[in-house]
């Protein structure tokens, strides 16, 4: 076995052993008895292990690797270095693993639903893990006490909802709790005697009653009585000791690009203003007499923009994907689809649409869930944007590319939870993945799918929400905006109500830097496309450009930029003088900050 193969295998095995919940989620059940350890000693031990992995990476003779293997090693090295750099901020981020967005009161669904329940032994494994949950909760309470002592707590907006969420869990009888679901749902299909089946249920109920629920009760009491009174008073993390530097580290983690908050703030403001100008032009084009906010409210409420029934809305999405998007996907990509996702109604009132990837190895279907509940509140002009984002050429196409390339497991599977531990966390490269999906929303024009100005308005509205969140994130965490300043900006730019803005602001307060990620990723891909168009002129092929962006897989944006540059150097070599005069992402960003780049989002 080569040093490269051994490294890749060892790192992945270590990741799964250290994060058993993640292992369950990716279908590895060797560690289902355990849960992740949350102690400072564990954080330090993982850091030391990563230093050893980094030394092994640097000892590899990369000249003996294929170009694809070299890319995999570069990504792994970036991920490990990012994790090691984040260790400095472990007190700022990892002491507060519980908040309104994520934590032990929410994330248990992540691993309960992923576990196997196919024999009596699997239920014993599950009850052992439930006992570990009680230990994990106590570990996190101990960490939050250290956050109080170090004055590194969350704001109350990040914590108040936790008390109610836990109260809801505690308000149910053990046999009605989500922890008991496997005993109600799966045990009936296991081949055991009735007496053993009843014994398994009793053991599960006892663990939930005697260990799980008391631990949640302790957590709820602690948050209400000790933590909330000592929560930080300012919204943003820059109010903490070394807070502005910590925030910049969060931005670098989320964006995989090193720009200052002031640079990003200027870009975000310009994007918001440019998008609003284009939205106003559409308002004027349709001769609407009110202002832009009046127009936003009008298109959200007018009867002509909605379907009257859930069935009609569901059928319209199927028609959009199968009869409109699919026949035109060849205009923007040269990738051949072998199968399409199934369109189904979302079983709960969630976002407008969600793409759920099936098992690429098992053949289970990919499903595009669409929210058809209360169709009178689901405008038609948002449908194209949602479908392009979630299916083709957005998330579904991206997932198809990942499946078509042999990738090591650490690249194929990315842990998308524990965002409160950023920047002491392995990167998910969401600026690339979410940035592509957001960029894909705009490809309806290239595909000939926009049939009216309202379809364009849907794309702009989606971009406006992301750009506004981008500015709010930096305003709150770097510029120390108050809650009222945040409300004033958000409502003034998006026309959302105060009630609609509240969860947006709460999430931004809780996860510093995260709201900038997708918008910046879209912005970067857009600028790389512009660069390729300038360099190649009439030879520019949008399908080949998209192929180059997608085939690299989830990577830091800098690495994506280097990949596109290498491709351009190969197909259109230039002199040093010509190359110096070509725009690049950094140049375009600088021009935007200085106010020299018009229409940067077009």
Coordinates of C-alpha atoms in Angstrom, one line a residue:
X1 CA 0.0 0.0 0.0
X2 CA 1.4 3.4 -1.0
X3 CA 1.9 6.2 1.6
X4 CA -0.8 8.1 -0.2
X5 CA -3.4 5.3 0.1
X6 CA -2.5 4.6 3.7
X7 CA -2.8 8.3 4.6
X8 CA -6.2 8.6 2.9
X9 CA -7.5 5.5 4.6
X10 CA -6.1 6.3 8.0
X11 CA -7.4 9.8 8.0
X12 CA -10.9 8.8 7.1
X13 CA -10.9 6.0 9.7
X14 CA -9.8 8.5 12.3
X15 CA -12.5 11.0 11.4
X16 CA -15.2 8.4 11.8
X17 CA -13.9 7.1 15.1
X18 CA -13.7 10.6 16.5
X19 CA -17.2 11.6 15.3
X20 CA -19.4 8.6 15.7
X21 CA -22.6 10.5 14.7
X22 CA -21.0 11.5 11.4
X23 CA -20.0 7.8 10.9
X24 CA -23.6 6.7 11.4
X25 CA -24.8 9.3 8.9
X26 CA -22.4 8.1 6.1
X27 CA -23.4 4.5 6.7
X28 CA -20.5 3.3 8.9
X29 CA -21.9 1.6 12.0
X30 CA -18.7 0.5 13.8
X31 CA -19.1 3.2 16.4
X32 CA -22.8 3.3 16.9
X33 CA -22.4 2.7 20.6
X34 CA -20.7 6.0 21.2
X35 CA -21.1 9.8 20.6
X36 CA -18.5 12.5 20.1
X37 CA -16.5 13.6 23.2
X38 CA -16.8 17.3 24.1
X39 CA -13.9 18.1 26.4
X40 CA -10.9 20.4 26.1
X41 CA -8.6 17.4 26.4
X42 CA -10.4 15.8 23.4
X43 CA -10.0 19.0 21.4
X44 CA -6.2 19.0 22.1
X45 CA -5.8 15.3 21.4
X46 CA -7.5 15.7 18.0
X47 CA -5.3 18.7 17.2
X48 CA -2.2 16.6 17.9
X49 CA -3.5 13.8 15.7
X50 CA -3.9 16.3 12.9
X51 CA -0.4 17.6 13.3
X52 CA 0.8 14.0 12.7
X53 CA -1.4 13.7 9.6
X54 CA 0.0 16.9 8.3
X55 CA 3.5 15.6 8.8
X56 CA 2.6 12.5 6.8
X57 CA 1.2 14.6 4.0
X58 CA 4.3 16.7 3.7
X59 CA 6.4 13.6 3.6
X60 CA 4.6 12.3 0.5
X61 CA 6.5 12.5 -2.8
X62 CA 3.7 14.2 -4.8
X63 CA 5.6 13.8 -8.1
X64 CA 4.7 10.1 -8.0
X65 CA 1.0 10.9 -7.7
X66 CA -1.5 11.4 -10.5
X67 CA -2.9 14.9 -11.1
X68 CA -6.2 13.8 -9.4
X69 CA -4.4 12.4 -6.4
X70 CA -2.4 15.6 -6.1
X71 CA -5.6 17.5 -6.0
X72 CA -7.0 15.2 -3.3
X73 CA -3.9 15.7 -1.2
X74 CA -4.1 19.5 -1.6
X75 CA -7.6 19.5 -0.4
X76 CA -6.8 17.3 2.5
X77 CA -3.8 19.5 3.5
X78 CA -6.0 22.6 3.3
X79 CA -8.7 20.9 5.5
X80 CA -6.2 19.9 8.1
X81 CA -4.3 23.2 8.2
X82 CA -7.7 25.0 8.5
X83 CA -8.5 22.7 11.4
X84 CA -5.2 23.3 13.1
X85 CA -5.5 27.1 12.6
X86 CA -8.9 26.9 14.3
X87 CA -7.5 25.4 17.5
X88 CA -6.5 28.9 18.6
X89 CA -10.2 29.8 18.7
X90 CA -11.5 26.7 20.5
X91 CA -12.6 28.8 23.5
X92 CA -14.5 31.3 21.4
X93 CA -16.4 28.6 19.4
X94 CA -16.3 25.1 21.0
X95 CA -17.5 26.1 24.5
X96 CA -21.0 26.9 23.1
X97 CA -22.1 23.8 21.2
X98 CA -25.8 24.4 22.1
X99 CA -27.8 27.2 20.5
X100 CA -31.1 27.8 18.8
X101 CA -29.8 26.5 15.4
X102 CA -28.1 23.3 16.4
X103 CA -27.1 21.3 19.4
X104 CA -27.9 18.1 21.4
X105 CA -31.6 19.2 21.6
X106 CA -31.8 19.1 17.8
X107 CA -29.0 17.1 16.3
X108 CA -30.1 13.7 17.7
X109 CA -32.4 13.2 14.7
X110 CA -29.2 13.3 12.6
X111 CA -27.9 10.0 14.1
X112 CA -31.1 8.3 15.4
X113 CA -32.5 8.2 11.9
X114 CA -29.1 6.9 10.5
X115 CA -28.7 3.9 12.8
X116 CA -29.5 0.3 11.9
X117 CA -32.4 -1.4 13.7
X118 CA -32.5 -4.8 12.1
X119 CA -32.0 -7.2 15.1
X120 CA -32.2 -7.3 18.9
X121 CA -28.4 -6.5 19.2
X122 CA -28.9 -3.2 17.3
X123 CA -31.4 -2.0 19.9
X124 CA -28.8 -2.8 22.6
X125 CA -26.3 -0.7 20.7
X126 CA -28.9 2.1 20.5
X127 CA -29.6 2.1 24.3
X128 CA -25.9 2.2 24.9
X129 CA -25.7 5.3 22.7
X130 CA -28.6 6.9 24.6
X131 CA -26.5 6.5 27.8
X132 CA -23.7 8.2 26.0
X133 CA -26.1 11.1 25.2
X134 CA -26.5 11.8 28.9
X135 CA -22.7 11.9 29.2
X136 CA -22.4 14.2 26.2
X137 CA -25.0 16.7 27.5
X138 CA -23.1 16.9 30.8
X139 CA -19.8 17.5 29.0
X140 CA -21.4 20.4 27.1
X141 CA -22.8 21.9 30.2
X142 CA -19.3 21.9 31.7
X143 CA -18.0 23.6 28.6
X144 CA -20.7 26.3 28.7
X145 CA -19.7 27.0 32.3
X146 CA -16.2 27.7 31.1
X147 CA -17.7 30.0 28.5
X148 CA -19.3 31.9 31.3
X149 CA -16.0 32.1 33.2
X150 CA -14.1 33.3 30.2
X151 CA -16.8 35.7 29.1
X152 CA -17.2 34.1 25.8
X153 CA -20.9 33.3 25.8
X154 CA -23.5 33.5 23.1
X155 CA -26.1 36.3 22.9
X156 CA -29.5 35.6 24.4
X157 CA -31.0 35.6 20.9
X158 CA -29.0 32.5 20.2
X159 CA -30.2 30.7 23.4
X160 CA -33.7 31.7 24.3
X161 CA -35.4 29.3 22.0
X162 CA -33.3 26.4 23.4
X163 CA -35.2 26.5 26.6
X164 CA -38.5 26.1 24.8
X165 CA -37.2 23.4 22.5
X166 CA -36.0 21.3 25.5
X167 CA -39.3 21.9 27.4
X168 CA -41.1 20.4 24.4
X169 CA -38.9 17.3 24.6
X170 CA -39.5 17.0 28.3
X171 CA -43.2 17.6 28.0
X172 CA -43.7 14.2 26.2
X173 CA -43.9 10.8 27.9
X174 CA -40.8 8.7 27.3
X175 CA -42.8 6.4 24.9
X176 CA -43.9 9.4 22.9
X177 CA -40.5 11.0 22.7
X178 CA -38.4 11.1 19.4
X179 CA -35.8 8.9 21.2
X180 CA -38.4 6.1 21.5
X181 CA -39.3 6.2 17.8
X182 CA -37.1 3.2 16.8
X183 CA -38.9 1.1 19.4
X184 CA -42.3 2.1 18.0
X185 CA -41.3 2.1 14.4
X186 CA -38.7 -0.6 13.8
X187 CA -38.9 -3.1 16.6
X188 CA -42.1 -4.7 15.2
X189 CA -40.2 -5.9 12.1
X190 CA -37.3 -7.5 14.1
X191 CA -37.5 -11.3 14.4
X192 CA -37.5 -11.8 18.2
X193 CA -39.9 -13.3 20.6
X194 CA -42.7 -11.2 22.0
X195 CA -41.2 -11.4 25.5
X196 CA -37.8 -10.2 24.2
X197 CA -39.5 -7.5 22.2
X198 CA -41.2 -6.2 25.4
X199 CA -38.0 -6.4 27.3
X200 CA -36.2 -4.3 24.7
X201 CA -38.9 -1.7 24.9
X202 CA -38.8 -1.6 28.7
X203 CA -35.0 -1.1 28.6
X204 CA -35.3 1.7 26.1
X205 CA -38.0 3.4 28.1
X206 CA -36.0 3.1 31.3
X207 CA -32.9 4.7 29.7
X208 CA -34.9 7.6 28.3
X209 CA -36.7 8.2 31.7
X210 CA -33.7 7.7 34.0
X211 CA -30.8 9.1 32.0
X212 CA -31.7 11.0 28.9
X213 CA -34.6 13.2 30.2
X214 CA -32.8 14.1 33.5
X215 CA -29.8 15.3 31.5
X216 CA -32.0 17.5 29.3
X217 CA -33.7 18.8 32.4
X218 CA -30.3 19.7 33.8
X219 CA -29.3 21.4 30.6
X220 CA -32.6 23.4 30.5
X221 CA -32.2 24.6 34.1
X222 CA -28.6 25.5 33.5
X223 CA -29.3 27.6 30.4
X224 CA -32.3 29.4 32.1
X225 CA -30.7 30.1 35.5
X226 CA -27.0 30.3 34.8
X227 CA -26.2 30.9 31.1
X228 CA -28.9 33.3 29.9
X229 CA -28.3 35.9 32.7
X230 CA -24.6 35.9 31.6
X231 CA -25.0 35.9 27.9
X232 CA -23.0 38.5 26.0
X233 CA -24.9 41.8 25.7
X234 CA -23.8 42.9 22.2
X235 CA -25.1 41.1 19.2
X236 CA -21.8 40.6 17.4
X237 CA -18.7 38.6 18.4
X238 CA -16.4 41.6 17.9
X239 CA -17.5 42.6 21.4
X240 CA -15.6 39.6 22.8
X241 CA -11.9 39.6 23.7
X242 CA -10.1 39.4 20.3
X243 CA -13.5 39.2 18.8
X244 CA -12.8 41.0 15.5
X245 CA -9.9 38.7 14.8
X246 CA -12.0 35.7 15.7
X247 CA -14.7 36.9 13.3
X248 CA -12.2 37.3 10.5
X249 CA -11.1 33.7 11.1
X250 CA -14.8 32.6 10.8
X251 CA -15.1 34.5 7.5
X252 CA -11.9 32.9 6.2
X253 CA -13.2 29.4 7.2
X254 CA -16.6 30.0 5.5
X255 CA -15.3 31.7 2.3
X256 CA -11.9 29.9 1.9
X257 CA -10.8 33.4 0.8
X258 CA -8.9 35.9 2.8
X259 CA -10.6 39.3 2.6
X260 CA -11.1 41.8 5.4
X261 CA -14.6 42.5 6.8
X262 CA -14.5 46.1 5.4
X263 CA -13.7 44.8 1.8
X264 CA -16.5 42.3 2.1
X265 CA -18.9 44.8 3.5
X266 CA -18.3 47.2 0.5
X267 CA -18.9 44.4 -2.0
X268 CA -22.0 43.2 -0.2
X269 CA -23.5 46.8 -0.1
X270 CA -22.8 47.3 -3.8
X271 CA -24.4 44.0 -4.7
X272 CA -27.5 44.9 -2.7
X273 CA -27.8 48.3 -4.4
X274 CA -27.2 46.8 -7.9
X275 CA -29.8 44.1 -7.4
X276 CA -32.3 46.6 -6.2
X277 CA -31.7 48.8 -9.2
X278 CA -32.4 45.9 -11.5
X279 CA -35.5 45.0 -9.6
X280 CA -36.8 48.5 -9.8
X281 CA -36.2 48.4 -13.6
X282 CA -38.6 45.4 -13.8
X283 CA -41.1 47.3 -11.6
X284 CA -41.0 50.2 -14.0
X285 CA -41.1 47.9 -17.0
X286 CA -44.5 46.5 -15.9
X287 CA -45.8 50.1 -15.1
X288 CA -46.3 49.5 -11.4
X289 CA -47.1 52.8 -9.8
X290 CA -45.8 52.2 -6.3
X291 CA -42.3 52.0 -4.9
X292 CA -40.1 48.8 -5.0
X293 CA -41.3 47.7 -1.5
X294 CA -44.9 48.0 -2.7
X295 CA -44.1 45.9 -5.7
X296 CA -42.4 43.2 -3.6
X297 CA -45.5 43.0 -1.5
X298 CA -47.7 43.0 -4.6
X299 CA -46.0 40.1 -6.3
X300 CA -46.1 38.1 -3.1
X301 CA -49.8 38.5 -2.7
X302 CA -51.6 38.9 -6.0
X303 CA -53.8 35.9 -7.0
X304 CA -52.4 35.8 -10.6
X305 CA -49.0 34.7 -9.2
X306 CA -50.2 31.6 -7.3
X307 CA -51.7 28.2 -7.9
X308 CA -55.0 27.5 -6.2
X309 CA -54.3 23.9 -5.1
X310 CA -51.5 21.8 -3.8
X311 CA -52.0 19.3 -6.7
X312 CA -51.6 22.1 -9.3
X313 CA -48.5 23.4 -7.7
X314 CA -46.9 19.9 -7.5
X315 CA -47.8 19.2 -11.2
X316 CA -46.3 22.6 -12.2
X317 CA -43.0 21.7 -10.6
X318 CA -43.0 18.3 -12.4
X319 CA -43.7 20.0 -15.7
X320 CA -41.0 22.6 -15.1
X321 CA -38.3 20.0 -14.4
X322 CA -39.2 17.2 -16.9
X323 CA -40.5 19.2 -19.8
X324 CA -38.7 22.6 -19.6
X325 CA -35.4 22.3 -17.6
X326 CA -34.3 18.8 -18.7
X327 CA -34.7 19.4 -22.5
X328 CA -32.6 22.5 -22.2
X329 CA -29.9 21.4 -19.8
X330 CA -27.6 20.7 -22.7
X331 CA -27.4 24.4 -23.4
X332 CA -25.3 25.0 -20.2
X333 CA -23.6 21.7 -19.5
X334 CA -22.1 18.9 -21.5
X335 CA -22.8 16.4 -18.8
X336 CA -25.2 13.6 -19.7
X337 CA -27.9 12.7 -17.1
X338 CA -28.8 9.0 -16.8
X339 CA -31.7 9.6 -14.5
X340 CA -33.7 12.4 -13.0
X341 CA -34.8 13.0 -9.4
X342 CA -38.3 12.2 -8.4
X343 CA -40.5 15.2 -7.6
X344 CA -42.5 14.7 -4.4
X345 CA -44.4 16.9 -2.0
X346 CA -42.6 17.9 1.2
X347 CA -44.1 16.1 4.2
X348 CA -43.7 19.3 6.4
X349 CA -43.9 23.0 6.0
X350 CA -40.3 23.7 5.3
X351 CA -38.4 25.7 2.6
X352 CA -39.8 26.0 -0.9
X353 CA -37.8 23.1 -2.1
X354 CA -35.0 20.7 -1.0
X355 CA -33.0 18.2 -3.0
X356 CA -32.4 15.0 -1.1
X357 CA -29.7 12.8 -2.6
X358 CA -30.4 9.1 -2.7
X359 CA -27.9 6.3 -2.4
X360 CA -25.6 6.6 -5.3
X361 CA -24.2 3.1 -4.6
X362 CA -27.6 1.5 -3.6
X363 CA -29.7 2.9 -6.4
X364 CA -32.2 4.6 -4.1
X365 CA -33.9 7.5 -5.7
X366 CA -32.9 11.2 -5.6
X367 CA -35.9 13.2 -4.5
X368 CA -36.8 16.8 -5.1
X369 CA -39.1 17.7 -2.3
X370 CA -41.3 20.7 -3.0
X371 CA -43.4 22.6 -0.4
X372 CA -46.9 22.7 -1.7
X373 CA -48.5 23.4 1.7
X374 CA -50.6 26.6 1.5
X375 CA -50.1 27.2 -2.2
X376 CA -51.5 30.7 -2.0
X377 CA -48.3 31.7 -0.3
X378 CA -46.0 30.1 -2.9
X379 CA -45.6 32.6 -5.9
X380 CA -45.1 31.1 -9.3
X381 CA -42.2 33.5 -10.0
X382 CA -40.1 31.7 -7.4
X383 CA -40.5 28.3 -8.9
X384 CA -37.9 28.5 -11.7
X385 CA -35.3 29.9 -9.2
X386 CA -36.0 27.1 -6.7
X387 CA -35.9 24.3 -9.3
X388 CA -32.7 25.5 -10.9
X389 CA -31.0 25.9 -7.5
X390 CA -32.0 22.4 -6.2
X391 CA -32.1 20.2 -9.3
X392 CA -30.5 21.0 -12.7
X393 CA -28.1 22.7 -13.1
X394 CA -27.8 23.3 -9.4
X395 CA -27.4 20.8 -6.5
X396 CA -28.5 17.7 -8.3
X397 CA -26.0 18.3 -11.2
X398 CA -23.3 19.0 -8.7
X399 CA -24.0 15.8 -6.8
X400 CA -24.0 13.9 -10.1
X401 CA -20.5 15.1 -10.9
X402 CA -19.3 14.1 -7.5
X403 CA -20.6 10.6 -8.1
X404 CA -19.0 10.4 -11.5
X405 CA -15.5 11.0 -10.2
X406 CA -13.6 8.6 -7.9
X407 CA -13.1 10.7 -4.8
X408 CA -11.7 9.6 -1.4
X409 CA -14.4 9.4 1.3
X410 CA -13.2 12.5 3.1
X411 CA -14.1 14.6 0.0
X412 CA -17.3 12.7 -0.9
X413 CA -18.7 13.1 2.6
X414 CA -18.6 16.5 4.3
X415 CA -19.9 17.1 7.8
X416 CA -22.5 19.9 7.5
X417 CA -23.4 20.3 11.2
X418 CA -21.5 21.8 14.2
X419 CA -21.2 25.2 12.6
X420 CA -20.9 26.7 16.0
X421 CA -17.5 25.1 16.2
X422 CA -16.2 27.2 13.2
X423 CA -13.3 27.9 12.7
X424 CA -12.1 24.9 14.7
X425 CA -13.8 22.5 12.3
X426 CA -13.0 20.7 9.1
X427 CA -14.2 22.8 6.1
X428 CA -17.4 21.8 4.3
X429 CA -16.5 24.0 1.3
X430 CA -20.0 25.5 1.3
X431 CA -18.8 28.6 -0.5
X432 CA -18.2 26.3 -3.5
X433 CA -21.2 24.0 -3.2
X434 CA -23.8 26.6 -2.1
X435 CA -22.2 29.2 -4.3
X436 CA -22.7 27.0 -7.3
X437 CA -26.4 26.3 -6.5
X438 CA -27.0 30.1 -6.1
X439 CA -25.1 30.8 -9.3
X440 CA -27.2 28.1 -11.1
X441 CA -30.4 30.1 -10.4
X442 CA -29.2 32.7 -12.9
X443 CA -28.8 30.1 -15.7
X444 CA -32.4 30.2 -16.7
X445 CA -31.6 33.0 -19.1
X446 CA -28.8 31.0 -20.8
X447 CA -31.2 28.0 -21.1
X448 CA -34.0 30.1 -22.6
X449 CA -36.3 29.4 -19.7
X450 CA -37.3 32.9 -18.6
X451 CA -40.6 33.5 -20.2
X452 CA -41.4 36.8 -18.5
X453 CA -39.8 39.5 -16.4
X454 CA -41.2 37.9 -13.2
X455 CA -38.9 34.9 -13.7
X456 CA -36.0 37.3 -13.7
X457 CA -37.4 39.0 -10.6
X458 CA -37.4 35.7 -8.8
X459 CA -33.7 35.3 -9.4
X460 CA -33.0 38.8 -8.3
X461 CA -35.1 38.4 -5.2
X462 CA -33.2 35.3 -4.2
X463 CA -29.9 37.1 -4.7
X464 CA -31.2 40.1 -2.8
X465 CA -32.0 38.0 0.3
X466 CA -28.5 36.5 0.2
X467 CA -26.7 39.8 -0.4
X468 CA -28.7 41.5 2.4
X469 CA -27.8 38.7 4.8
X470 CA -24.2 39.1 3.7
X471 CA -24.2 42.8 4.7
X472 CA -26.1 42.1 7.9
X473 CA -23.5 39.4 9.0
X474 CA -20.7 41.9 8.7
X475 CA -22.7 44.8 10.1
X476 CA -23.6 42.8 13.2
X477 CA -20.3 41.0 13.9
X478 CA -17.7 43.5 12.6
X479 CA -19.4 46.9 12.8
X480 CA -21.3 46.2 16.1
X481 CA -24.7 47.0 14.7
X482 CA -27.5 46.9 17.2
X483 CA -30.6 44.8 16.8
X484 CA -32.6 47.8 15.6
X485 CA -29.9 48.8 13.1
X486 CA -30.0 45.2 11.7
X487 CA -33.8 45.3 11.5
X488 CA -33.7 48.7 9.8
X489 CA -31.2 47.6 7.2
X490 CA -32.8 44.2 6.5
X491 CA -36.4 45.5 6.2
X492 CA -35.3 48.6 4.3
X493 CA -33.6 46.5 1.6
X494 CA -35.9 43.4 1.4
X495 CA -39.3 44.6 2.5
X496 CA -39.5 41.7 4.9
X497 CA -41.6 42.2 8.0
X498 CA -40.1 42.4 11.4
X499 CA -41.5 38.9 12.2
X500 CA -39.8 37.5 9.0
X501 CA -36.5 39.2 9.8
X502 CA -36.3 37.9 13.4
X503 CA -35.2 34.3 12.6
X504 CA -32.7 35.7 9.9
X505 CA -31.1 38.0 12.5
X506 CA -31.1 35.3 15.2
X507 CA -29.2 32.8 12.9
X508 CA -26.7 35.5 11.8
X509 CA -26.0 36.3 15.4
X510 CA -25.5 32.6 16.2
X511 CA -23.3 31.6 13.3
X512 CA -20.8 34.4 12.5
X513 CA -19.7 34.5 8.9
X514 CA -22.0 31.7 7.6
X515 CA -24.5 34.1 5.9
X516 CA -21.7 35.4 3.6
X517 CA -20.7 32.0 2.2
X518 CA -23.2 31.2 -0.5
X519 CA -23.4 34.8 -1.9
X520 CA -19.6 35.1 -2.0
X521 CA -19.3 31.7 -3.7
X522 CA -21.8 32.8 -6.4
X523 CA -20.0 36.1 -6.8
X524 CA -16.7 34.3 -7.3
X525 CA -18.0 31.8 -9.9
X526 CA -19.7 34.7 -11.7
X527 CA -16.4 36.6 -11.8
X528 CA -14.5 33.6 -13.0
X529 CA -17.0 33.2 -15.9
X530 CA -16.5 36.9 -16.8
X531 CA -12.8 36.3 -16.8
X532 CA -13.1 33.3 -19.1
X533 CA -15.4 35.2 -21.4
X534 CA -12.9 38.1 -21.7
X535 CA -10.0 35.7 -22.2
X536 CA -11.7 33.4 -24.8
X537 CA -14.0 35.8 -26.6
X538 CA -16.1 34.1 -29.2
X539 CA -14.4 30.8 -28.3
X540 CA -16.0 30.8 -24.9
X541 CA -18.2 27.7 -24.4
X542 CA -20.4 28.0 -21.3
X543 CA -20.8 24.2 -21.2
X544 CA -17.0 23.7 -21.0
X545 CA -16.7 26.4 -18.4
X546 CA -19.3 24.8 -16.2
X547 CA -17.7 21.4 -16.7
X548 CA -14.3 22.8 -15.4
X549 CA -16.0 24.3 -12.4
X550 CA -17.9 21.1 -11.5
X551 CA -15.4 18.4 -12.2
X552 CA -13.0 19.7 -9.6
X553 CA -15.5 19.0 -6.8
X554 CA -15.8 20.8 -3.5
X555 CA -12.7 22.8 -3.0
X556 CA -11.5 26.1 -1.5
X557 CA -12.4 29.0 -3.8
X558 CA -8.7 29.8 -4.3
X559 CA -8.2 26.3 -5.6
X560 CA -11.1 26.7 -7.9
X561 CA -9.7 29.9 -9.2
X562 CA -6.3 28.2 -9.9
X563 CA -8.1 25.4 -11.7
X564 CA -9.9 27.8 -14.0
X565 CA -6.6 29.8 -14.6
X566 CA -4.8 26.6 -15.5
X567 CA -7.5 25.7 -18.0
X568 CA -7.4 29.1 -19.6
X569 CA -3.6 29.0 -19.8
X570 CA -4.0 25.7 -21.6
X571 CA -6.6 26.7 -24.2
X572 CA -5.8 30.3 -24.6
X573 CA -2.1 31.0 -23.7
X574 CA -1.3 34.7 -23.5
X575 CA 1.8 36.8 -23.2
X576 CA 2.8 38.1 -19.8
X577 CA 1.6 41.6 -20.8
X578 CA -1.8 40.3 -21.9
X579 CA -2.2 38.2 -18.8
X580 CA -1.4 41.2 -16.6
X581 CA -4.3 43.1 -18.3
X582 CA -6.9 40.4 -17.8
X583 CA -9.4 40.7 -14.9
X584 CA -9.3 38.2 -12.1
X585 CA -11.3 37.7 -9.0
X586 CA -9.1 39.7 -6.8
X587 CA -9.0 42.5 -9.4
X588 CA -12.8 42.5 -9.8
X589 CA -13.2 42.5 -6.0
X590 CA -10.8 45.5 -5.7
X591 CA -12.6 47.4 -8.4
X592 CA -15.9 46.7 -6.7
X593 CA -14.6 48.0 -3.4
X594 CA -13.3 51.1 -5.1
X595 CA -16.6 51.6 -7.0
X596 CA -15.1 51.0 -10.4
X597 CA -17.0 47.9 -11.5
X598 CA -20.5 48.4 -12.9
X599 CA -23.1 45.7 -12.9
X600 CA -20.8 43.1 -11.2
X601 CA -23.7 40.6 -10.7
X602 CA -24.9 40.6 -14.3

